[in-house]
XYZ file of C-alpha atoms in Angstrom:
623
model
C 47.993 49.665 30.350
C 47.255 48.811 26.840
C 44.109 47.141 26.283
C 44.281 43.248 25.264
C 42.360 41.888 21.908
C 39.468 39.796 23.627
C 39.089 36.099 22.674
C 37.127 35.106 20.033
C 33.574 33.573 20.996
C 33.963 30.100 20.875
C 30.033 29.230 22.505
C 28.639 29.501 19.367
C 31.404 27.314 17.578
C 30.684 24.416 20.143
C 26.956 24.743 19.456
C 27.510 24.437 15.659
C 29.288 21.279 16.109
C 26.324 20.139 18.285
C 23.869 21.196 15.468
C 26.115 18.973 12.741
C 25.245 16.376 14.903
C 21.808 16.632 15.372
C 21.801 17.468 11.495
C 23.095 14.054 10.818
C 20.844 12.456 13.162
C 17.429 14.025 11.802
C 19.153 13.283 8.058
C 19.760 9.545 8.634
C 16.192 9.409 10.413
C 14.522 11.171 7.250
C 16.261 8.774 4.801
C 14.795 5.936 7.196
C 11.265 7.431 6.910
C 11.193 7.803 3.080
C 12.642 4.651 2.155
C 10.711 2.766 4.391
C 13.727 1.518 6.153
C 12.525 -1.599 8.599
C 14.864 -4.126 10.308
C 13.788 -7.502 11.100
C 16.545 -9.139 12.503
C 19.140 -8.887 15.268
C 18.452 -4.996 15.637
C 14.718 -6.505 16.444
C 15.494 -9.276 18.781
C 17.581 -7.098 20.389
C 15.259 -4.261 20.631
C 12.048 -6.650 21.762
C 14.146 -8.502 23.849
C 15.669 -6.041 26.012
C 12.225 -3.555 25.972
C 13.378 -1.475 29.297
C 16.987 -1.070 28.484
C 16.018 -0.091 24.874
C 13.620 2.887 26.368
C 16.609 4.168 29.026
C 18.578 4.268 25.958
C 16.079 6.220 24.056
C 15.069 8.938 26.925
C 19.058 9.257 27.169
C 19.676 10.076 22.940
C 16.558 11.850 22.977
C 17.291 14.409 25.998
C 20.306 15.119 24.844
C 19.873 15.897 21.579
C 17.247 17.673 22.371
C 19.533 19.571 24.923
C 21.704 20.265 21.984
C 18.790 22.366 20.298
C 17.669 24.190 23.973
C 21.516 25.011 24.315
C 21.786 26.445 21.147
C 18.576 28.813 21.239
C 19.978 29.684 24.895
C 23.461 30.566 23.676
C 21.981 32.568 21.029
C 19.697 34.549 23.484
C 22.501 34.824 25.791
C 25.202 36.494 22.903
C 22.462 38.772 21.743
C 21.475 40.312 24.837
C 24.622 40.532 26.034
C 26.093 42.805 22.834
C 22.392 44.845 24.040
C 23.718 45.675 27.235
C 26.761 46.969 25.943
C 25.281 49.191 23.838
C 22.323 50.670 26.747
C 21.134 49.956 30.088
C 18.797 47.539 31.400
C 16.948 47.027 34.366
C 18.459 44.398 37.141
C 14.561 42.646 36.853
C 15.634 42.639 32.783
C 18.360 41.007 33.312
C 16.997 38.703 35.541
C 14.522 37.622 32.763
C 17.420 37.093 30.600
C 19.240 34.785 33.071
C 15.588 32.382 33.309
C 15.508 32.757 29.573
C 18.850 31.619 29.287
C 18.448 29.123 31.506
C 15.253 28.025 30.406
C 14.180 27.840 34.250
C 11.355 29.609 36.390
C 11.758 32.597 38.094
C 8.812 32.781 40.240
C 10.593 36.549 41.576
C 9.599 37.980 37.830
C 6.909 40.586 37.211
C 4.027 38.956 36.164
C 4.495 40.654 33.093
C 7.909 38.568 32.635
C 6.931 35.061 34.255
C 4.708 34.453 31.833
C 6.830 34.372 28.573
C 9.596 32.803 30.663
C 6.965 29.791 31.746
C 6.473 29.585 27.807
C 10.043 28.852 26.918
C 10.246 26.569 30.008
C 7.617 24.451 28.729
C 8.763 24.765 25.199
C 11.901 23.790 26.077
C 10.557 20.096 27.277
C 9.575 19.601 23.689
C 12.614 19.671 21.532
C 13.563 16.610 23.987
C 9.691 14.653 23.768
C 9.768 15.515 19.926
C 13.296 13.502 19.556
C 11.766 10.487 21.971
C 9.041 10.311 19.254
C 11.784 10.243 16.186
C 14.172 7.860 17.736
C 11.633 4.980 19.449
C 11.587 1.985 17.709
C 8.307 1.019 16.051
C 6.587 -2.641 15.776
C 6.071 -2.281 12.350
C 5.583 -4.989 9.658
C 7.450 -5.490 6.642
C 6.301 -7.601 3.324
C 8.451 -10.560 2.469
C 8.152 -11.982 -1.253
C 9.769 -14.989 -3.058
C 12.347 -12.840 -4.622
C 15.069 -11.968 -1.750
C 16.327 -8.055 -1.482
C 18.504 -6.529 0.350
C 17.958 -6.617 3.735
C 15.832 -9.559 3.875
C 16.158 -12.730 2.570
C 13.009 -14.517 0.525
C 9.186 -15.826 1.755
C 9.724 -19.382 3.100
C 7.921 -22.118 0.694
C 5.235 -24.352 1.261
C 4.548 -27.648 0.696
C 0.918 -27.904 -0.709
C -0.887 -31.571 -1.381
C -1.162 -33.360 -4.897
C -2.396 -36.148 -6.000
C 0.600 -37.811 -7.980
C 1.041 -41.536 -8.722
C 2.696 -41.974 -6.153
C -0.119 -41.455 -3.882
C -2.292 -43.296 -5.854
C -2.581 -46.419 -4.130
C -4.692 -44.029 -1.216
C -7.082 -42.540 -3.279
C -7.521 -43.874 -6.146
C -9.356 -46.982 -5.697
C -10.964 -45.417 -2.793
C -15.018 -47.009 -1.432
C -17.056 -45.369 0.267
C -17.624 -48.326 1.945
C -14.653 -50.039 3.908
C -12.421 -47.739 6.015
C -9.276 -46.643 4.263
C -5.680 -45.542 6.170
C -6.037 -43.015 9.176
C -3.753 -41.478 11.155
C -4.554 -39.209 14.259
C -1.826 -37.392 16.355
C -1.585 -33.593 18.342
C -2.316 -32.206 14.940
C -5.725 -33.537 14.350
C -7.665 -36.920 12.276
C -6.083 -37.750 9.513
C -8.201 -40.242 7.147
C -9.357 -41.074 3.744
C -12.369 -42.145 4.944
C -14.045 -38.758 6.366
C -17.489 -40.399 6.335
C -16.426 -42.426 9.403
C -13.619 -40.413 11.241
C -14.733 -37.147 10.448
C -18.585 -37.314 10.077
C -19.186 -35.200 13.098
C -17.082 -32.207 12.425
C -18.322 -32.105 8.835
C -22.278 -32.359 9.806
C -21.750 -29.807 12.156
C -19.902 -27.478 9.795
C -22.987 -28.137 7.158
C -25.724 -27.417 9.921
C -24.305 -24.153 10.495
C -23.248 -23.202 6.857
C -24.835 -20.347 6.522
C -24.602 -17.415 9.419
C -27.802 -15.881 10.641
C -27.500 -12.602 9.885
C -26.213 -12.717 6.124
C -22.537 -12.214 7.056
C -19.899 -14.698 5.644
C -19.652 -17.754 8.124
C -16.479 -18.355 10.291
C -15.999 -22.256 10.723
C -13.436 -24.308 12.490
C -10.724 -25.715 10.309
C -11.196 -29.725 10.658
C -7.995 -30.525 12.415
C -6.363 -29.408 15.563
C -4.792 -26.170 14.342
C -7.146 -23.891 16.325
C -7.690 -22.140 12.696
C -10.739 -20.550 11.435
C -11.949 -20.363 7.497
C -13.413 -16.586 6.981
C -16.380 -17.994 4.220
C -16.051 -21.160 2.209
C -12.827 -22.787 2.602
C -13.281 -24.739 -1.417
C -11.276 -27.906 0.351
C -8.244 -25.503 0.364
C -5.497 -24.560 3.209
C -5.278 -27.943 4.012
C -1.004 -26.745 4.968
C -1.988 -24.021 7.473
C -1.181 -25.243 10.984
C 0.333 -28.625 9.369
C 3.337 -28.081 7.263
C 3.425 -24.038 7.924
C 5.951 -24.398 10.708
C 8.647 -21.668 9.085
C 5.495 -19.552 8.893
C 3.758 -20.100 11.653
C 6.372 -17.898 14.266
C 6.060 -15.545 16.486
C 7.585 -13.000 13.602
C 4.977 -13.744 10.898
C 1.637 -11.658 10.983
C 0.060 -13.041 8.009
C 1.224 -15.052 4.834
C -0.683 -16.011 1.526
C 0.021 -18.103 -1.241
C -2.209 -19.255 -4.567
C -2.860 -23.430 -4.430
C -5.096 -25.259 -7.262
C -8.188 -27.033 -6.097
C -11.585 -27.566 -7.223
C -14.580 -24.605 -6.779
C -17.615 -26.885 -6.177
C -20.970 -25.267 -6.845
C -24.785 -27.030 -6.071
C -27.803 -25.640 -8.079
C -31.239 -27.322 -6.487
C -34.455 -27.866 -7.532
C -37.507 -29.308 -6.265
C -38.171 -32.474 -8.573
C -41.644 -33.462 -7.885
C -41.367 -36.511 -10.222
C -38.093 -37.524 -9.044
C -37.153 -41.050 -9.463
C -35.595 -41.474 -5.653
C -38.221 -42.562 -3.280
C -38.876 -44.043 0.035
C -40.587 -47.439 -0.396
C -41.510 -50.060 2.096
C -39.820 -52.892 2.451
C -40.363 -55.199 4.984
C -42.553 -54.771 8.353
C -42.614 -56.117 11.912
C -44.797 -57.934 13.153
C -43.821 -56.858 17.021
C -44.792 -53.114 17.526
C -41.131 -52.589 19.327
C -38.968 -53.568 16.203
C -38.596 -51.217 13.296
C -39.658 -51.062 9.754
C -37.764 -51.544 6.859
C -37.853 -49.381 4.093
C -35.887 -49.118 0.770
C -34.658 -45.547 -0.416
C -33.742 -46.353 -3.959
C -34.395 -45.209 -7.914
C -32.459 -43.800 -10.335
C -30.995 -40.183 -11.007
C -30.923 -37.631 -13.536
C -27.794 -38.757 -14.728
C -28.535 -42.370 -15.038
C -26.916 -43.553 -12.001
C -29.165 -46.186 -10.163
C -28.834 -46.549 -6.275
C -30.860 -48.283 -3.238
C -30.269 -48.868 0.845
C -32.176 -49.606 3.757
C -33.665 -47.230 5.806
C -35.531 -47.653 9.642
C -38.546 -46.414 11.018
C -40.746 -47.152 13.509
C -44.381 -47.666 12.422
C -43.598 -45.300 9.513
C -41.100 -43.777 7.377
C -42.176 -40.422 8.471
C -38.625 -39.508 10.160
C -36.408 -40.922 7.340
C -34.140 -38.303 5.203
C -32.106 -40.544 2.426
C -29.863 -38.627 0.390
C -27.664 -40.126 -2.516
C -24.915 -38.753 -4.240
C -23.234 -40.160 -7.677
C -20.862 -38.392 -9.930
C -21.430 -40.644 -13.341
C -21.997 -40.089 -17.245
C -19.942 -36.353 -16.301
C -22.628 -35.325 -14.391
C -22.783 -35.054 -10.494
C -26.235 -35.214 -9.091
C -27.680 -35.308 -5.714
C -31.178 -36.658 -4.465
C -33.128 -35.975 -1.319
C -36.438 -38.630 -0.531
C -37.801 -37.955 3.275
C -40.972 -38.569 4.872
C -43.346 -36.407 6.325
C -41.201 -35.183 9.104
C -38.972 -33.972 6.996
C -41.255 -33.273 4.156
C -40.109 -30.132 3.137
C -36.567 -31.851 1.286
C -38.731 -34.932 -0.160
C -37.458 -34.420 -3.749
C -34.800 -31.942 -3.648
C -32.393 -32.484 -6.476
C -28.937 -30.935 -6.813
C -26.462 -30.815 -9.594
C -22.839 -30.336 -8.864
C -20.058 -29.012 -11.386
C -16.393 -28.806 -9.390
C -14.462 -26.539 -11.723
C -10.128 -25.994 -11.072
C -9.242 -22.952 -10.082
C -6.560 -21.310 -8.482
C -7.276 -19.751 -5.328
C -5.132 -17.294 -3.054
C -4.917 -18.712 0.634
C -4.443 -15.493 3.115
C -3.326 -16.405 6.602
C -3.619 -14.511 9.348
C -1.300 -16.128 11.752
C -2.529 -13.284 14.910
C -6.501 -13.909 14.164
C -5.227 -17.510 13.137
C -7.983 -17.388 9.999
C -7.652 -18.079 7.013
C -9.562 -16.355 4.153
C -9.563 -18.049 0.622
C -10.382 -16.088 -2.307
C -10.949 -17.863 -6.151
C -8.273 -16.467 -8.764
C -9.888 -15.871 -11.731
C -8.122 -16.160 -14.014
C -8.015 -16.060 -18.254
C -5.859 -19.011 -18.505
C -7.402 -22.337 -18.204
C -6.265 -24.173 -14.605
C -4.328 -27.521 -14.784
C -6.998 -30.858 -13.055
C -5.421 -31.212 -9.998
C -6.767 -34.322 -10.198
C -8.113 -36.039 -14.220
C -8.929 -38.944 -13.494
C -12.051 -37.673 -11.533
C -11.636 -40.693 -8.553
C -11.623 -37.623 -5.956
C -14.681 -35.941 -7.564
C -16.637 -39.535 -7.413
C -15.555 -40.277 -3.785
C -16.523 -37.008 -2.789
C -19.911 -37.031 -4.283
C -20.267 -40.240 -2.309
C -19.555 -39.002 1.127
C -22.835 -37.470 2.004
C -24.463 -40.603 0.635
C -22.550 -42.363 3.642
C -23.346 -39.807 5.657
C -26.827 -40.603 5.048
C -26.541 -44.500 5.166
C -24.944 -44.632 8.259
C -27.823 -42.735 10.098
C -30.588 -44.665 8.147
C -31.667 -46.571 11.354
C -31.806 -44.040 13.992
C -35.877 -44.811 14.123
C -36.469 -40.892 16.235
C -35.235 -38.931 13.930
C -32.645 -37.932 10.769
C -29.211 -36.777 11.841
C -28.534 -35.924 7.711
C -32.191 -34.344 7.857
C -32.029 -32.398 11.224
C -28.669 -31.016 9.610
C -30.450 -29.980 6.681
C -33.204 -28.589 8.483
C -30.756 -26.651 10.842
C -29.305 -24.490 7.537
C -32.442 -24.461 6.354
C -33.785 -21.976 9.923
C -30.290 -19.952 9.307
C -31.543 -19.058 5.534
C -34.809 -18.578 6.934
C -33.594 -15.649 9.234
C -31.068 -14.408 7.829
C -33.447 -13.098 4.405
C -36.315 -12.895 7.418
C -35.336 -8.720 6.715
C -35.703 -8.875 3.112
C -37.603 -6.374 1.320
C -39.398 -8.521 -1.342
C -40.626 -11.448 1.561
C -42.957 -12.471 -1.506
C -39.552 -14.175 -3.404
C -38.480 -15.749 -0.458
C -41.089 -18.690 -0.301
C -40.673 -21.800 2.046
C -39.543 -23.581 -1.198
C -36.668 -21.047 -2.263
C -35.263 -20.697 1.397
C -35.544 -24.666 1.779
C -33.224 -25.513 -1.526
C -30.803 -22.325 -0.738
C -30.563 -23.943 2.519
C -30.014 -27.540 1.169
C -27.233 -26.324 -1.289
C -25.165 -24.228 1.405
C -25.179 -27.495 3.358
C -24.187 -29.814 0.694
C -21.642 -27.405 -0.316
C -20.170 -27.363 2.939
C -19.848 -31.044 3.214
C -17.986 -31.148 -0.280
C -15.740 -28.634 0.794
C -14.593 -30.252 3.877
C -14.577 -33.705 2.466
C -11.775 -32.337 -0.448
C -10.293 -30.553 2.611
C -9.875 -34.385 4.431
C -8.665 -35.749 1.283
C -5.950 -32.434 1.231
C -4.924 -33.088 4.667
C -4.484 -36.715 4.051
C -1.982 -36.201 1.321
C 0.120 -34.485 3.331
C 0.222 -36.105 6.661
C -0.408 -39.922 5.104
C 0.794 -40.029 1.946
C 3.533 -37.290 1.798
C 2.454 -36.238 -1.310
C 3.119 -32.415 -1.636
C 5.125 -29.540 -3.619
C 6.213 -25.993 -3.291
C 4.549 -23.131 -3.473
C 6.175 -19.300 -3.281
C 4.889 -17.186 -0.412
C 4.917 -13.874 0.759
C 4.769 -13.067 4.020
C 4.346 -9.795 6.934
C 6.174 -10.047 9.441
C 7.210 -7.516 12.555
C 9.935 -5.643 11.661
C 11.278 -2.615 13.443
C 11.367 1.014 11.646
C 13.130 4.178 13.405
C 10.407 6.660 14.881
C 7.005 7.765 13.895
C 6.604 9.945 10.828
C 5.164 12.890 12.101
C 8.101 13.221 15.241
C 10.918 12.663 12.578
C 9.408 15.689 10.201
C 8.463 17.837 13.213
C 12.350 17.400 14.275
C 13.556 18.154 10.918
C 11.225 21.333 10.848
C 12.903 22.448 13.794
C 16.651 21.685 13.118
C 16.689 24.128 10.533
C 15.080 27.039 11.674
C 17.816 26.448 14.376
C 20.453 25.518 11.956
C 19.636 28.418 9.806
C 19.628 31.160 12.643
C 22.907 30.471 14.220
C 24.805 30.509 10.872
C 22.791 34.095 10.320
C 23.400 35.195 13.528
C 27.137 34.165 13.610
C 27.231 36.254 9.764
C 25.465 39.059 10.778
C 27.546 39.719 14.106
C 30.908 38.273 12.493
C 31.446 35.577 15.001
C 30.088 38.000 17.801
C 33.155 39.939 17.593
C 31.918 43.495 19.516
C 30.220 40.909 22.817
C 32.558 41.317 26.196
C 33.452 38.740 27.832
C 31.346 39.674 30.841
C 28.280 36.941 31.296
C 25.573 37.494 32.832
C 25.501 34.128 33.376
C 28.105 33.351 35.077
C 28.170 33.689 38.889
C 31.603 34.956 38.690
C 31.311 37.178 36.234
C 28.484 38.562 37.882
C 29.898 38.901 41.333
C 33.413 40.100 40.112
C 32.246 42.817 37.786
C 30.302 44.125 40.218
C 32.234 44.490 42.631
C 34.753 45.955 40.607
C 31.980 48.832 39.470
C 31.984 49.807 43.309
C 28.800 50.839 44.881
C 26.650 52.555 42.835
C 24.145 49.744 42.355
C 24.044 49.121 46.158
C 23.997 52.971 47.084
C 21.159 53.750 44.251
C 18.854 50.650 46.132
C 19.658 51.708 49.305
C 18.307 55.630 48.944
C 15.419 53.982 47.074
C 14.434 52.032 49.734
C 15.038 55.207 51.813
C 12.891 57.265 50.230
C 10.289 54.731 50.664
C 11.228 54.326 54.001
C 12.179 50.092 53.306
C 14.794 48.639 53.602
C 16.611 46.019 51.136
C 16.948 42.627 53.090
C 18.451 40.618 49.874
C 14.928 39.287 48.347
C 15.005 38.258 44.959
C 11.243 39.949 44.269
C 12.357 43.461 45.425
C 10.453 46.063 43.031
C 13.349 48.626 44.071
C 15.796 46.955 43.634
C 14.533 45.616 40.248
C 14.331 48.864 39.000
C 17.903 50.015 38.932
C 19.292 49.980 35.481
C 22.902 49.006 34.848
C 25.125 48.978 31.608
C 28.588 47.966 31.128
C 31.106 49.969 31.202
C 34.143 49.126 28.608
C 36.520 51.896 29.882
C 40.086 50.563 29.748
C 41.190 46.937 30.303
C 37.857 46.677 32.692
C 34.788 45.105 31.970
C 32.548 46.120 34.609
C 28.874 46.335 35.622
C 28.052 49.541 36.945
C 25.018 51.167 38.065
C 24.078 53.672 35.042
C 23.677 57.533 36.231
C 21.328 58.329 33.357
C 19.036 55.607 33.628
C 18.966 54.895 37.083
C 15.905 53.561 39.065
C 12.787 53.070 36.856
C 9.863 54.462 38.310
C 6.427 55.985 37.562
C 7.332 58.744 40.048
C 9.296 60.994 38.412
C 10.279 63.141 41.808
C 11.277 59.973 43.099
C 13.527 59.609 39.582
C 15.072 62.781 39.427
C 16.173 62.726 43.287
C 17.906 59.575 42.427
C 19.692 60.335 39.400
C 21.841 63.330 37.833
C 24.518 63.337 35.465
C 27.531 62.701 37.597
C 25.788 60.372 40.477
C 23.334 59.878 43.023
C 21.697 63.143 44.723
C 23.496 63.499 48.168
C 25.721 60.510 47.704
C 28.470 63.714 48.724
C 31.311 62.011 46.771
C 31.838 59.745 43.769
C 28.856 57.121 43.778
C 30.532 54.253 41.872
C 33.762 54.438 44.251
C 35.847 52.447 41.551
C 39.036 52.097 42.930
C 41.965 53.387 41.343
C 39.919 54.300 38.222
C 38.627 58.202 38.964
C 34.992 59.742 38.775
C 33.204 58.626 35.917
């Protein structure tokens, strides 16, 4: 009978179509990776919304795509080794190893010699599959949001930042120290124009504690409900963060900054041993429960003239009276106290307030908020010309003062003073020159952190008043980071592409160099019918060679897959006619150190004293 043209090999067609796949995949993921590709909208709800599902979905791409790569390598293994055994013989433990190779399994039956390498690709072949899991998992990422719109995402939301316009005026402008002015207090926080009676607390506290004790930048409370925290000085900015912020202040948005206007106050003291503000007595009691009167009063530096009453018992020994007065352009503070507090008896401070833009950065997870001063070439619009807000904020701590004048034991302005004062002290306690830190330099760097703290949160007050009272605000650009979503890690999505191609590249010079595999039979070694039909169909030369084997060791074969013997026999394929068989091969026959034992079992036309034709093919002849 004629023999028939064999099919052409199609495996390695199907696995090529699998590759283009996996090509396309690990070419979209690259583009993703090197554009910086993230997604933050219904891709990411979906994703962070549905977490479990999204991971199921992953493990499923990612094994089999990574199947696709195993599968090819197998295929490739498989085609190779089967155009070898056409061409010589090979042991039945070889071809064993080629089955576990081929199917990437373990075949604990092996030689040693052959489990290990086939352990190797087993484990290897778990990695194609992890190394996909790493390229395709979506990543919390974050993704930078500016006031100019692209693409994919649409612009920063604004922010409404205080002013003081005329139409606000009527709150601030004409603003005393003296008599209460509007408040408002809700979930949000105190609300006032008045921060030397609603506020006084918060903004004593903030002063006493100014300055950290160990040198760092102090973290302080925002003065409001907003749970936020100013990294340093806050310069009576961010007054919108946790107020107005409510487009910024989701779930999506890490951090946002934008650049507001305000005022950079900075105190220079002195110690004015001459100075013109004293403690004077006034009037006495007769009965040795009531208190003492005493007079703080005189006139400052820059010709502003001042006087209240003051309380002590028997003496003015516990009495800290501070004024503050922003006249002739200059802004000037004074400190008299008595001797409990002698250490601040005449302090004098000068204040300049200079505008400035300043960038506000919001961290909406640490919920801080870090302001930074812009400087900047261009000279920085007033916020405020008319100075009212500079002269009622120079007047605060002055009320601050006055309203504790009479609490006989001690000085709440002094003991907050005094408390600043014991931070300086320790945090320069370390300092390598203690000779230029003197009582008198840590005592004025100590009053000037404090009174800078109270102006900053007194221009904050004013800030948040303006927007929550008055309505008095405008827009400001933002940009913002928010969580986005980007496509797999880096390192997986390169390691993927690194191995794609080797792959890629091997099958297409495989498939050249063999011309489509055109010389393989279609007998598999793989296949379990293949297997058991071409064997059969060979007769029994396999069984007959492992049976006088096992003879002539006096064994017997009992089917086990470890049998030494047995794994010795070499086979081949024979392509005579329209058969494609496996058949025991004569010349190779049972491997063996013992070459008495080799040449009983083998000549070259069968088995020794087989008596008749050893392969028994039917209806084929001897060999």
């Amino acid at each position: 009978m004629p023999s028939q043209a064999l099919p052409r090999e199609k495996s390695w067609m199907i696995v090529l179509s699998g590759l283009l796949l996996t090509t396309s995949a690990t070419s979209m993921l690259l583009w993703s990776d090197r554009s910086s590709w993230t997604n933050a909208g219904q891709f990411y709800q979906v994703v962070t919304t549905y977490r479990a599902r999204t991971q199921i979905v992953v493990q499923l791409l990612s094994h089999a795509l990574g199947a696709i790569h195993v599968y090819t390598l197998c295929t490739l293994i498989n085609l190779a080794t089967r155009l070898h055994l056409k061409r010589q013989p090979v042991t039945l433990d070889h071809l064993m190893f080629w089955n576990a190779l081929c199917g990437v399994r373990l075949e604990w039956s092996l030689p040693f010699r052959r489990l290990l390498p086939v352990t190797l690709i087993f484990i290897l072949g778990l990695l194609p599959g992890a190394q996909w899991a790493g390229a395709l998992a979506p990543i919390v990422t974050s993704t930078l949001l500016t006031s100019s719109p692209s693409r994919d995402y649409p612009s920063s939301p604004k922010l409404n930042v205080p002013q003081y316009s005329n139409a606000s005026a009527r709150f601030w402008q004409d603003l005393t120290w003296l008599s209460p002015m509007p408040s408002i207090r809700n979930d949000k926080g105190t609300f006032t124009y008045s921060p030397n009676y609603d506020l006084q607390d918060l903004i004593l506290n903030a002063a006493a504690s100014a300055t950290s004790r160990d040198g760092t930048a102090q973290n302080h409370s925002k003065i409001d409900n907003s749970r936020c925290s100013y990294m340093g000085r806050s310069y009576g900015m961010g007054a919108s963060v946790g107020l107005v912020d409510d487009l910024l202040n989701s779930s999506k948005v890490l951090s946002y900054s934008y650049i507001e206007t305000g005022y950079r106050a900075q105190v220079s003291c002195i110690m004015n041993t001459t100075s013109n503000w004293t403690i004077s007595d006034y009037a006495f009691s007769d009965a040795g429960f009531a208190p003492n009167i005493y007079l703080a009063g005189g006139t400052l530096p820059n010709g502003a003239s001042d006087d209240y009453a003051a309380c002590g018992l028997d003496s003015s020994d516990q009495i800290v009276a501070l004024i503050g007065h922003a006249f002739n352009g200059q802004n000037v503070f004074a400190i008299a106290a008595g001797q409990g507090y002698s250490a601040l008896n005449g302090t004098q401070c000068n204040v300049t307030f200079s505008p400035i833009a300043f960038t506000i950065d919001v961290d909406t997870t640490q919920v801080t908020i870090a302001v930074t001063p812009f400087d900047q070439q261009a000279p920085v619009i007033d916020i405020e010309p008319s100075g009212s807000i500079i002269a009622i904020t120079m007047r605060m701590p002055t009320s601050f003062s006055q309203q504790n004048a009479c609490d006989l034991y001690t000085s709440n302005i002094g003991n907050t003073l005094k408390s600043n004062i014991e931070n300086i002290d320790s945090s320069w306690n370390a300092s390598a020159d203690p000779s230029t830190n003197t009582q008198k330099v840590v005592t004025l760097k100590g009053v000037e952190d404090s009174l800078t703290s109270m102006l900053d949160n007194t221009l904050l007050s004013f800030s948040m008043a303006q927007l929550m009272i008055a309505d008095d605000a405008y827009e400001v650009a933002t940009s913002s980071i928010i969580r986005s979503l980007r496509i797999g890690e880096s390192a997986y999505i390169y390691a993927i592409v690194g191995l794609n191609i080797p792959v890629l590249l091997i099958l297409i010079g495989e498939a050249t160099r063999t011309k489509g595999w055109k010389d393989r039979k279609p007998f598999d070694y793989m296949n379990i019918k293949s297997v058991v039909v071409g064997t059969s169909m060979g007769g029994t030369a396999i069984a007959d060679a492992t049976r006088k084997a096992h003879a002539l060791k006096r064994t017997t074969w009992y089917g086990r897959a470890n049998d030494a013997i047995a794994g010795r026999v070499a086979v081949r394929l024979d392509d005579q006619g329209e058969d494609l068989v496996l058949l025991y091969d004569h010349r190779a026959g049972v491997r063996s150190s013992d070459s008495s034992e080799y040449e009983l079992l083998v000549h070259a036309e069968g088995i020794s004293g087989a008596g008749s034709d050893s392969r028994k093919r039917p209806n084929r002849g001897p060999n």
